[in-house]
Coordinates of C-alpha atoms and ligand atoms in Angstrom, one line a residue:
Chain O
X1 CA 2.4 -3.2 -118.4
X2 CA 1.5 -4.6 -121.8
X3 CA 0.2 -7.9 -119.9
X4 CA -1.9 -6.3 -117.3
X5 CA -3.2 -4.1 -120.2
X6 CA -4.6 -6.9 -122.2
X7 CA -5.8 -8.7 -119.2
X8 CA -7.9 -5.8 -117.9
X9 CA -9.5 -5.7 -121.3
X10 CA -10.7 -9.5 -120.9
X11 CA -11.5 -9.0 -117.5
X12 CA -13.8 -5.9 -118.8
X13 CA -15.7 -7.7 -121.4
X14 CA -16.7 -10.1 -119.2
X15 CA -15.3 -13.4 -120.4
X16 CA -14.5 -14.4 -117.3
X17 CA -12.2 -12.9 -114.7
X18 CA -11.0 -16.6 -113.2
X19 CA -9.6 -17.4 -116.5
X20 CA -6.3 -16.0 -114.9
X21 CA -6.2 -18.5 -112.0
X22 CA -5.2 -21.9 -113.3
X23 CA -3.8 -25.2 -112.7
X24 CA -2.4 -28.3 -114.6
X25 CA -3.9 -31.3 -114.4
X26 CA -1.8 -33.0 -111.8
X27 CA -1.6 -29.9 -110.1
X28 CA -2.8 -27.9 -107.2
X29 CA -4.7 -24.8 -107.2
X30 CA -2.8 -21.7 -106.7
X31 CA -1.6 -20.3 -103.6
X32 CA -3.2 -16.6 -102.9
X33 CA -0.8 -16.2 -100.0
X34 CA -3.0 -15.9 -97.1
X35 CA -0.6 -16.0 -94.0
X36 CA 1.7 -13.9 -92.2
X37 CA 5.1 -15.2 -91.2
X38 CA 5.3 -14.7 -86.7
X39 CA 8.7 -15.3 -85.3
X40 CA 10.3 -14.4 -82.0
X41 CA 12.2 -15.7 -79.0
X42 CA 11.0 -17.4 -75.5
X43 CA 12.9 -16.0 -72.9
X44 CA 13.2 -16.6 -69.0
X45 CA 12.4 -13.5 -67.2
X46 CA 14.9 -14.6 -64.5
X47 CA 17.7 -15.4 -66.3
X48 CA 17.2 -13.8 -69.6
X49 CA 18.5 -17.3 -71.1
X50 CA 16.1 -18.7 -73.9
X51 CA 13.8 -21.3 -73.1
X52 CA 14.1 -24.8 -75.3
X53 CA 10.3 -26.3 -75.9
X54 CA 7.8 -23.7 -75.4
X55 CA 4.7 -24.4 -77.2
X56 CA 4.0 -21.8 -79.1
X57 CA 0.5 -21.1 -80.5
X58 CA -2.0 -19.0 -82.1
X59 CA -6.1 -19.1 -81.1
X60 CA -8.9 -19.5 -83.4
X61 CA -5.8 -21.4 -85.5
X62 CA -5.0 -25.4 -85.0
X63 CA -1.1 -24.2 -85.7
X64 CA 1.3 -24.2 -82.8
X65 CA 5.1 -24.7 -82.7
X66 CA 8.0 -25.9 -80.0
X67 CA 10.8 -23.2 -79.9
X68 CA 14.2 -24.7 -80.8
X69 CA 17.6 -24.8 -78.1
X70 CA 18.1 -21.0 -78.2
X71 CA 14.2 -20.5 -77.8
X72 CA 13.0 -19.1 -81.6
X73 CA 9.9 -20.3 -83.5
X74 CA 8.8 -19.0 -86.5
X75 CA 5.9 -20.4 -88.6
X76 CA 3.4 -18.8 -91.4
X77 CA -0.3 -18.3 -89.8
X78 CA -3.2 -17.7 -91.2
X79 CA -3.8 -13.9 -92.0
X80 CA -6.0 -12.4 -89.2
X81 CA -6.7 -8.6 -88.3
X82 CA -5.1 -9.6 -84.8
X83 CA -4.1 -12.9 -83.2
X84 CA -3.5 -13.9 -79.9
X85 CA -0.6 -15.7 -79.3
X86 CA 0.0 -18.3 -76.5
X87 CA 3.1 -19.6 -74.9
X88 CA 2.7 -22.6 -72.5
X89 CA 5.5 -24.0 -70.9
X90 CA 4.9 -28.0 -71.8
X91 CA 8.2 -29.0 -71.3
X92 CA 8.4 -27.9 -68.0
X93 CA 10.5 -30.6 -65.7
X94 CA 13.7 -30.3 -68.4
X95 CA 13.5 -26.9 -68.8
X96 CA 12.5 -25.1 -65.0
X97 CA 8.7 -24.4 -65.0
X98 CA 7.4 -21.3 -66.6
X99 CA 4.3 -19.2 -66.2
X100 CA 2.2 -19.4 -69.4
X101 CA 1.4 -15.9 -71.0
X102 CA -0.7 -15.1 -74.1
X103 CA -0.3 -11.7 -76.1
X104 CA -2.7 -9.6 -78.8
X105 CA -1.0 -9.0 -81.5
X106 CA -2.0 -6.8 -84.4
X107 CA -0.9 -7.7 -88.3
X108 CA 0.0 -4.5 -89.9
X109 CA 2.3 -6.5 -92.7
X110 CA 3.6 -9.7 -93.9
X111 CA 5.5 -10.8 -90.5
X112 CA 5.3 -10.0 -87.2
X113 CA 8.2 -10.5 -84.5
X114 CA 7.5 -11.0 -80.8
X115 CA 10.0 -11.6 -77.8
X116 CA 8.8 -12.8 -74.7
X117 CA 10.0 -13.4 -71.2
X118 CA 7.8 -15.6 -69.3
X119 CA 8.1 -15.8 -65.4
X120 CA 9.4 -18.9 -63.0
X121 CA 6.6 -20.9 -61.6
Chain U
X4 CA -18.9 -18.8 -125.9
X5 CA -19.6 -16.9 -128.9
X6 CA -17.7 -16.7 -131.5
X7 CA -16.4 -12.9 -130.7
X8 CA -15.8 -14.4 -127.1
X9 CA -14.0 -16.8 -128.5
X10 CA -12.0 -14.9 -130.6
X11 CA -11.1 -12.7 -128.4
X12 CA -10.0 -15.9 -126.5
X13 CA -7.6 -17.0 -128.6
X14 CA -6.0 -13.6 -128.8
X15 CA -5.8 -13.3 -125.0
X16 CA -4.1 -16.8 -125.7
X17 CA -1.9 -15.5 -128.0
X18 CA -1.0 -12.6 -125.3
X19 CA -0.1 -15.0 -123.0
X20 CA 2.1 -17.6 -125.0
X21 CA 4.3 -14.2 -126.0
X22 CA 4.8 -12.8 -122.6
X23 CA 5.1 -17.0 -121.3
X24 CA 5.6 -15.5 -117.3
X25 CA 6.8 -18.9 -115.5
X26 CA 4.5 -19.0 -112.7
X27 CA 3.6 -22.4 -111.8
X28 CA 6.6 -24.8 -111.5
X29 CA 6.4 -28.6 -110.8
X30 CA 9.3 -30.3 -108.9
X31 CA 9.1 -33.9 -109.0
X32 CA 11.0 -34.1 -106.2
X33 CA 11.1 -37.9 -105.0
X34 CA 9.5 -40.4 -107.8
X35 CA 9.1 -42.9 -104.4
X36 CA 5.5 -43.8 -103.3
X37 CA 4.0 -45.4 -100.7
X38 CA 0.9 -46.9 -103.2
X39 CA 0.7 -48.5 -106.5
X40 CA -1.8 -47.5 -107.7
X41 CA -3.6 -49.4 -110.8
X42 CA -3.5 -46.5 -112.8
X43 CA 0.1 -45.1 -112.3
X44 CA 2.0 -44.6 -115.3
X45 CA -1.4 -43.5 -117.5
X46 CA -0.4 -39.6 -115.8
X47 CA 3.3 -39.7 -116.3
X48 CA 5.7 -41.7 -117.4
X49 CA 8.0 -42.2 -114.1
X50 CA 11.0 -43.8 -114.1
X51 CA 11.3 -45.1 -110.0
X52 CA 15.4 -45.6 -110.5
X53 CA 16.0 -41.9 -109.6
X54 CA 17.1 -41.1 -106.3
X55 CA 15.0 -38.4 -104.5
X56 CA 16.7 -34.8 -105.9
X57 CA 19.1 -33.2 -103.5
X58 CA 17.1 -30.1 -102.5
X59 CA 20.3 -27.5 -103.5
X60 CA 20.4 -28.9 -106.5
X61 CA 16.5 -27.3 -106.8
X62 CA 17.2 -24.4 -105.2
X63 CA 20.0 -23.7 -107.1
X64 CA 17.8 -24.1 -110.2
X65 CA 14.5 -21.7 -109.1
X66 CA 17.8 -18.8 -107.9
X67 CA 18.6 -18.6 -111.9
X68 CA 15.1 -17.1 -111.8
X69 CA 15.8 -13.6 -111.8
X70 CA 13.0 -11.7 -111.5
X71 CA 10.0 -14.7 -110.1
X72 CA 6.3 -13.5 -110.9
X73 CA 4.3 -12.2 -108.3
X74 CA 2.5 -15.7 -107.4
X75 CA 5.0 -17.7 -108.8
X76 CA 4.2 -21.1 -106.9
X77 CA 6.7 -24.6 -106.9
X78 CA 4.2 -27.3 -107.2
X79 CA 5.9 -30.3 -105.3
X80 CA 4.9 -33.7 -106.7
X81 CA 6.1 -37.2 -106.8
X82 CA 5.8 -40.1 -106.0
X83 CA 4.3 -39.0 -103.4
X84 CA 6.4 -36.6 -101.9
X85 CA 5.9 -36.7 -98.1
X86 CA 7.8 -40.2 -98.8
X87 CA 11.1 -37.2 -98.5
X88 CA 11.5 -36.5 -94.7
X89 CA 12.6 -32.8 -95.3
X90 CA 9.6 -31.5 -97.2
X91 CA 9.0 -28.6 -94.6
X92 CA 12.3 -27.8 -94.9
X93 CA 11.8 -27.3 -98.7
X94 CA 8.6 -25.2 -98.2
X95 CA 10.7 -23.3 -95.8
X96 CA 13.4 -22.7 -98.2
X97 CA 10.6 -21.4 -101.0
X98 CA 8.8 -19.1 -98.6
X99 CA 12.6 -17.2 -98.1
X100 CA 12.8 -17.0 -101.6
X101 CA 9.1 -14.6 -101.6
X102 CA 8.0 -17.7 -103.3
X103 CA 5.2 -20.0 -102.7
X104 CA 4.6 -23.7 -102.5
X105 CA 1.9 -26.3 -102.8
X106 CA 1.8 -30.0 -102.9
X107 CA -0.2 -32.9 -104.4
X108 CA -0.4 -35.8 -102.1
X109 CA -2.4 -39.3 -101.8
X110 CA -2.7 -38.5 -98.3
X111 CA -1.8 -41.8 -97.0
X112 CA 0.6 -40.5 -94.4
X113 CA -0.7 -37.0 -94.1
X114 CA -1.1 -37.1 -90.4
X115 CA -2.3 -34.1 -87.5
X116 CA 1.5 -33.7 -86.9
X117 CA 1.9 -33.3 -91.0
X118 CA -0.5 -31.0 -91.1
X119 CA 0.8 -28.8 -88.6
X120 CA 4.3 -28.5 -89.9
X121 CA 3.4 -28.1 -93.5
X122 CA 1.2 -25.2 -92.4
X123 CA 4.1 -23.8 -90.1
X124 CA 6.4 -24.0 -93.0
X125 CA 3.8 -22.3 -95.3
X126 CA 2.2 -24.4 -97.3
X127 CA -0.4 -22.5 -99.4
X128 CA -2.2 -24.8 -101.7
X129 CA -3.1 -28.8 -102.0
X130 CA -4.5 -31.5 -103.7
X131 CA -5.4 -34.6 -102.4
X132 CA -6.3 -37.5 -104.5
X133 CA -9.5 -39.2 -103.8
X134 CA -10.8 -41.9 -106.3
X135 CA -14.3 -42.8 -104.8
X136 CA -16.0 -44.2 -101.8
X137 CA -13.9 -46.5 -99.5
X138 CA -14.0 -49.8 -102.2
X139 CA -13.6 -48.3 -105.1
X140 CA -10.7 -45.9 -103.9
X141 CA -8.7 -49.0 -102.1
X142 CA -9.5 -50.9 -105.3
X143 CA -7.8 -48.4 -107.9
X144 CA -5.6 -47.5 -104.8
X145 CA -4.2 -51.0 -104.5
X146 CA -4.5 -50.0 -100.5
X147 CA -6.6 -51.5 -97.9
X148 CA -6.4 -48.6 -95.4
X149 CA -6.3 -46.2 -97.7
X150 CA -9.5 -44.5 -97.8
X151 CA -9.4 -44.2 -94.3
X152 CA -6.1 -42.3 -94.4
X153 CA -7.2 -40.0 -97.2
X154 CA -10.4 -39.2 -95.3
X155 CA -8.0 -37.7 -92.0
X156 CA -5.9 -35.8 -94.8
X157 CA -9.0 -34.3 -96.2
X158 CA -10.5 -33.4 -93.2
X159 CA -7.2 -31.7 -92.1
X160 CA -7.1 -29.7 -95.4
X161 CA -10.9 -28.3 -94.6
X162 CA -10.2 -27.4 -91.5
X163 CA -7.6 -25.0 -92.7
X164 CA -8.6 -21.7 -93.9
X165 CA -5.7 -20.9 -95.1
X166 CA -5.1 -23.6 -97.7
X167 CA -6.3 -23.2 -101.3
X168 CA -7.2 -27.0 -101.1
X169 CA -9.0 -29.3 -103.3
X170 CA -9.7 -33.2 -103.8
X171 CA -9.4 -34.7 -107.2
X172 CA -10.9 -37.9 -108.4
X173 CA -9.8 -40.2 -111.3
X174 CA -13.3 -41.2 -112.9
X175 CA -13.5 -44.5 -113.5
X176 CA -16.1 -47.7 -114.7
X177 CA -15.6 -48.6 -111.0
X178 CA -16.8 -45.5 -109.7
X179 CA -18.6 -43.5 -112.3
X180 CA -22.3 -44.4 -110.7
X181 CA -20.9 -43.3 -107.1
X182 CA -20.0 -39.8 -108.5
X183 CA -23.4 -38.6 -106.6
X184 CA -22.7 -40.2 -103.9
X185 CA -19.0 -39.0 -103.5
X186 CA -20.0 -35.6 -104.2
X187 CA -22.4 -35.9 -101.2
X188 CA -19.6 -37.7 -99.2
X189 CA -17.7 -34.0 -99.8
X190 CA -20.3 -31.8 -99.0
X191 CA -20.3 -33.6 -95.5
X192 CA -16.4 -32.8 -95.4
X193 CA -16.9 -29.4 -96.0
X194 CA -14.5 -29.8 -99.2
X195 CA -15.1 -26.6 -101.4
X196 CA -13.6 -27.5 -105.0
X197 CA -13.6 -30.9 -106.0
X198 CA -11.7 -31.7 -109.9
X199 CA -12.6 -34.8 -111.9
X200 CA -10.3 -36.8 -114.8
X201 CA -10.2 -39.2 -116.6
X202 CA -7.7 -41.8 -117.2
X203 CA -5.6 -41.8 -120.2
X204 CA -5.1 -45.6 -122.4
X205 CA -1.8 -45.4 -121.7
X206 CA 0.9 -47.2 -118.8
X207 CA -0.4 -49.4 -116.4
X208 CA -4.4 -48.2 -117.8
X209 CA -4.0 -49.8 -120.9
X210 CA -4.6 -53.2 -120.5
X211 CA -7.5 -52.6 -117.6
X212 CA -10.6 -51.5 -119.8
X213 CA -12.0 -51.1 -116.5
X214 CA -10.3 -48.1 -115.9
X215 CA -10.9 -46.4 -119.0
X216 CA -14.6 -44.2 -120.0
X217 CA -16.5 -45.4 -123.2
X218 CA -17.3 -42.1 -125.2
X219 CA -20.9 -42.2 -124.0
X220 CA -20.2 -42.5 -120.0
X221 CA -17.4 -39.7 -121.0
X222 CA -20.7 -37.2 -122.1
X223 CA -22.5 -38.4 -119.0
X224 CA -19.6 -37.3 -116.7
X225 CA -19.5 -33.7 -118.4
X226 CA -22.9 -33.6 -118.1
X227 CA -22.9 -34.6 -114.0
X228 CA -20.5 -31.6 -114.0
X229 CA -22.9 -29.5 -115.6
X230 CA -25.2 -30.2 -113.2
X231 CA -23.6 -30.0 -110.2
X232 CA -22.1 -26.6 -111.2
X233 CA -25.5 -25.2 -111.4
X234 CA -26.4 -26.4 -107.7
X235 CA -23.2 -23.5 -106.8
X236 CA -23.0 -26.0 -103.9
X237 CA -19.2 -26.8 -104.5
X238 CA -16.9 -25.6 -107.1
X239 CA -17.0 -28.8 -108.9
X240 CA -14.8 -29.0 -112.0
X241 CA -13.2 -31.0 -115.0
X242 CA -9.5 -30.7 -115.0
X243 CA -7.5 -29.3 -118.2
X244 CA -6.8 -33.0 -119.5
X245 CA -8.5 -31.6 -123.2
X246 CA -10.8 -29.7 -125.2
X247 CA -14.6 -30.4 -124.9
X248 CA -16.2 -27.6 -127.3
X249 CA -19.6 -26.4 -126.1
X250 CA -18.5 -27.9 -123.0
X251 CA -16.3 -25.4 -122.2
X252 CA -17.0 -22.8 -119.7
X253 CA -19.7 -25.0 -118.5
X254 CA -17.6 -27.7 -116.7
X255 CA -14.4 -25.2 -115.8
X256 CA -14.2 -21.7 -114.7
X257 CA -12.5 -20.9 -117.7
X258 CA -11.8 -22.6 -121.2
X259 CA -9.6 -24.8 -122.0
X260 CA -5.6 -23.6 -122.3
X261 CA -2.8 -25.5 -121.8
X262 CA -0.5 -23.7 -120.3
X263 CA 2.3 -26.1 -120.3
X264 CA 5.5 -24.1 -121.6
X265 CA 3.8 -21.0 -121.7
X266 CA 3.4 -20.3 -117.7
X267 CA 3.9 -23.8 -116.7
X268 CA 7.2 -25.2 -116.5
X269 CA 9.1 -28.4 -114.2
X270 CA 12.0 -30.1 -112.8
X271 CA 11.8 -33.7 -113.4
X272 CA 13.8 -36.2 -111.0
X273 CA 16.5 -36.5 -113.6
X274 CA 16.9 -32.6 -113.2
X275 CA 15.2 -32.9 -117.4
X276 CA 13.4 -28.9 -117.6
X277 CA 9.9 -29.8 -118.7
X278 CA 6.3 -28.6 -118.2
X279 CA 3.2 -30.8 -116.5
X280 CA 5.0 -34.1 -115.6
X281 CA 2.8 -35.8 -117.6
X282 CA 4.0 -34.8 -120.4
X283 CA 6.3 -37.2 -122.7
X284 CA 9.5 -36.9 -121.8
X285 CA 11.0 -36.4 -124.9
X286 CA 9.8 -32.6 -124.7
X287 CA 12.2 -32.0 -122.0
X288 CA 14.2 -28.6 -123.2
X289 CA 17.4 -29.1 -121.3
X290 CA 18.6 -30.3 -117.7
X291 CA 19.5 -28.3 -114.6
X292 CA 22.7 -30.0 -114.1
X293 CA 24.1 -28.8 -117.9
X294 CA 22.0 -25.8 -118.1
X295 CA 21.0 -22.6 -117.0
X296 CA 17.3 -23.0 -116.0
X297 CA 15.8 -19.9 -116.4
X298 CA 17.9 -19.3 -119.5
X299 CA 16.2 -22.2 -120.9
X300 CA 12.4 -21.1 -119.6
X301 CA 13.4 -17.8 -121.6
X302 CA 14.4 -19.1 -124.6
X303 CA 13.4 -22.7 -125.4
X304 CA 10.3 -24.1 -125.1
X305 CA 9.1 -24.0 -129.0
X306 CA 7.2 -26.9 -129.0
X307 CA 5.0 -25.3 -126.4
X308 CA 4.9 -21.7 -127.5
X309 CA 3.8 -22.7 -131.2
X310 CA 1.6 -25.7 -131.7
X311 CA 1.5 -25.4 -135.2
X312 CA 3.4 -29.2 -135.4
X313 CA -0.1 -30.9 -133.5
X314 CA -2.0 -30.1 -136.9
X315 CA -1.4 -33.5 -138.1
X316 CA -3.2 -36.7 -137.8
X317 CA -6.6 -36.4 -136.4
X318 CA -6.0 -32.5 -135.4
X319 CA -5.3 -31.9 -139.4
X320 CA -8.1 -30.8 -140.6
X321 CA -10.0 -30.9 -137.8
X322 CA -13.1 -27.9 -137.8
X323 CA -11.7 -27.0 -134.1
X324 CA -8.5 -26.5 -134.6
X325 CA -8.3 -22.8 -133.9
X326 CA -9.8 -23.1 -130.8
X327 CA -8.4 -26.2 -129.3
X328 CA -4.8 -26.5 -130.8
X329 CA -4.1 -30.1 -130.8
X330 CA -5.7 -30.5 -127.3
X331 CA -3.2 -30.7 -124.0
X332 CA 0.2 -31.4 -124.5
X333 CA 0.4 -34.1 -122.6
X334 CA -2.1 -36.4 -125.1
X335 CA 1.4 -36.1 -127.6
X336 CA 3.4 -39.4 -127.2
X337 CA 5.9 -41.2 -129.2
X338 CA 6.5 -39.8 -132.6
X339 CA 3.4 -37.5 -132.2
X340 CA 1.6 -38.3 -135.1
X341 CA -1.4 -38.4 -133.5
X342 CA -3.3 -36.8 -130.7
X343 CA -3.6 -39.7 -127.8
X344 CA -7.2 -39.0 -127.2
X345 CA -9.8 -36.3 -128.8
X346 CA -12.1 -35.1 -125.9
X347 CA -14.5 -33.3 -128.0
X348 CA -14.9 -36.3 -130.8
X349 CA -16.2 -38.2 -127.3
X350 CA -18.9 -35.8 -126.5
X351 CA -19.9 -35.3 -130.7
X352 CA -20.4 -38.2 -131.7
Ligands
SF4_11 S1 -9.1 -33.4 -133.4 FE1 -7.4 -32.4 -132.4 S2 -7.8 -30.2 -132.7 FE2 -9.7 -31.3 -133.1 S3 -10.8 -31.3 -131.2 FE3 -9.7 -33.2 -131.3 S4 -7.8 -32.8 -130.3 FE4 -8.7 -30.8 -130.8
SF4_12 S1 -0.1 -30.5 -120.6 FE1 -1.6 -28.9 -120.8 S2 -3.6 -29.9 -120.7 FE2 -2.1 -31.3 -120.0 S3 -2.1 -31.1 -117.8 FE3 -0.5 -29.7 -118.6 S4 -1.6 -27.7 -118.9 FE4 -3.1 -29.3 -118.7

């Protein structure tokens, strides 16, 4: 592309290679699009129904989520090489009490997808 | 830069302004804020009657976008926009579109709960505005409590790896002798880029000399800049707001281009298709609700893509002109007949 073209030629004498990164004034910096989008569904093992209020979480990150009334999350977390998510029942007297469970998960893309069942206390 | 650099510069520039790839849009999406701040009104010229912008009204908009670049970002300002309830719901709505989003915030009700959702909803890059130690910040601020507010936003932001996050700071005759001490303050806070500016003579700034720089404390703040740079401590920078000549490259990353029109564009709360809000709004090139947006990106813009027009007044026949073109376009107001302010005449004389 004629764009790419000219830029590599900048880049290659040096003038600076940051010169393509910018922002305006009253701007932010720009987004390099770190993160990985993880989604899934909370299940009961028992029942196979989805479970409302399920915190959902991933370690070494702050990020967690509740899953909705049919028992999805989905949130964008920081790109790791492989995350361990965590699923704690904190909602439990509504909901039946669960068994918490954590699962390794490795990214290999953009999003990963994980269902889980999670036992009766 | 030498002067083969710098030609070379401003045929790169050249490049750019014909291919003019939109990838940095500002929404103003809500012009509602939870401050008032001395200076408002010097950095845009807001009018608060607006109601907040209906986000399919938006979305609609960035879906005339055929083909979006590859890190085409939406850039949602105000206001302050965490004053709309739904903002994660926006960011949501981006991230389905393989687009990205960022927001500039004064923190004030950036909370642990905030931060959390934003993230979930995959927020990439932010700014947080930051205008000195605890006085001086509540003093240009107009805000008792908000330092202290700004300070939990700030420390959310550094905690995130993720986030491309920086603080900005409007200089000041308040708190130009602090800028030492704040850029210790920031070390402490583990904040990695930190942008300075200056506060235009215009809006509510006007009137308040103390607000404004005097050409001599203007030099001293580039060279601060300069220093700190050097230390590689902290990416400390000045913002695009203009041209400083042999300054350049020394107090940004890169030199000075303003990119308004050319990859920069906006929505403004009256749906008015613009670049940086800051920008007078008689440059607006059309209005979502009567046009196509993308249409106009693609074929308006004239003002932006050829600057020939700002070689008038001071700019005329003014020894720089090749390199700085009339400055930013946001220092053309009224009938622009003159530039608003000349950086590099500050740091010349
Ligand atoms: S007079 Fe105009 S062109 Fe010359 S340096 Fe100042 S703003 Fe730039
Ligand atoms: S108008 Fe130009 S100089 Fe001004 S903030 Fe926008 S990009 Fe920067």
């Amino acid at each position: 592309m004629k764009q790419n073209h000219f830029q590599k030629i900048i880049r290659g004498l040096s003038l600076t290679s940051v010169m393509f990164v910018f922002q305006a004034c009253y701007g932010t910096p720009q987004d390099f699009g770190y993160d990985v989008y993880l989604s899934g569904v909370v299940t009961s093992a028992v029942t196979g129904k989805p479970i409302k209020g399920i915190k959902v979480s991933v370690e070494n990150t702050s990020q967690y989520e509740l899953t909705d009334s049919v028992g999805t999350f989905n949130m964008y977390v920081p790109k790791l090489k492989n995350y361990k998510v965590v699923f704690e029942d904190v909602d439990s007297i509504s909901q039946g009490s669960f068994v918490s469970k954590d699962t390794i998960l490795i990214s290999a893309n953009n999003s990963i997808q994980v269902n889980i069942a999670l036992e009766s206390k | 830069m030498n002067n083969l650099q710098k030609y070379i510069y401003r045929q790169f520039k050249k490049n750019e302004t014909a291919i003019h790839e939109l990838n940095y849009l500002f929404w103003e999406c809500t012009s509602r804020c939870n401050l008032s701040c001395l200076h408002c009104g010097s950095d845009c010229s807001k009018d608060t009657s607006f109601p907040d912008m209906p986000l399919d009204d938006f979305l609609k908009a960035i879906d005339s976008i055929s083909s979006p670049a590859k890190n085409f970002t939406v850039v949602l300002t105000g206001g302050e926009p965490l004053m709309r309830n739904d903002i994660e719901i926006i960011g949501r709505e981006i991230r389905k579109r393989g687009m990205r989003w960022s927001m500039v915030t004064n923190g004030y009700i950036y909370t642990d709960e905030k931060h959390n959702a934003l993230l979930n909803a995959g927020l990439g890059a932010l700014t947080i505005s930051l205008d000195g130690l605890e006085k001086s910040h509540n003093w240009l601020r107009n805000s008792k409590h908000g330092f202290t507010r700004t300070e939990r936003a700030i420390e959310l932001a550094a905690s995130s790896a993720r986030l491309n996050f920086d603080v900005v700071t409007c200089v000041n005759q308040r708190n130009l002798k602090e800028m030492d001490a704040v850029y210790n303050y920031l070390k402490t806070k583990h904040v990695k880029t930190w942008r300075l500016f200056t506060i235009l003579p215009i809006g509510r700034a006007k009137n308040n000399p103390e607000l404004l720089l005097d050409d001599f404390q203007f030099k001293g703040l580039m060279d601060f800049i300069v220093e700190k740079r050097k230390r590689k401590e902290m990416d400390v920078k000045f913002s695009c707001e203009g041209y400083v000549g042999d300054y350049e490259t020394k107090v940004r990353d890169g030199a000075f281009f303003c990119r308004a029109g050319i990859n920069i564009g906006s929505i403004l709360i009256d749906g008015a298709i613009s670049a940086c809000p800051n920008i007078d709004r008689s440059f607006s090139q059309g209005n979502i609700y009567t046009d196509n947006f993308y249409e106009v990106w693609q074929n308006k813009y004239q003002a932006f893509r050829n600057r020939n027009w700002t070689e008038t007044g001071l700019c005329e026949k003014c020894g720089e002109y090749k390199n700085c073109q009339g400055s930013g376009m946001h220092l053309w107001h009224g009938g622009k007949e003159n530039v608003l302010v000349c950086h590099y005449s500050k740091i010349v004389k």
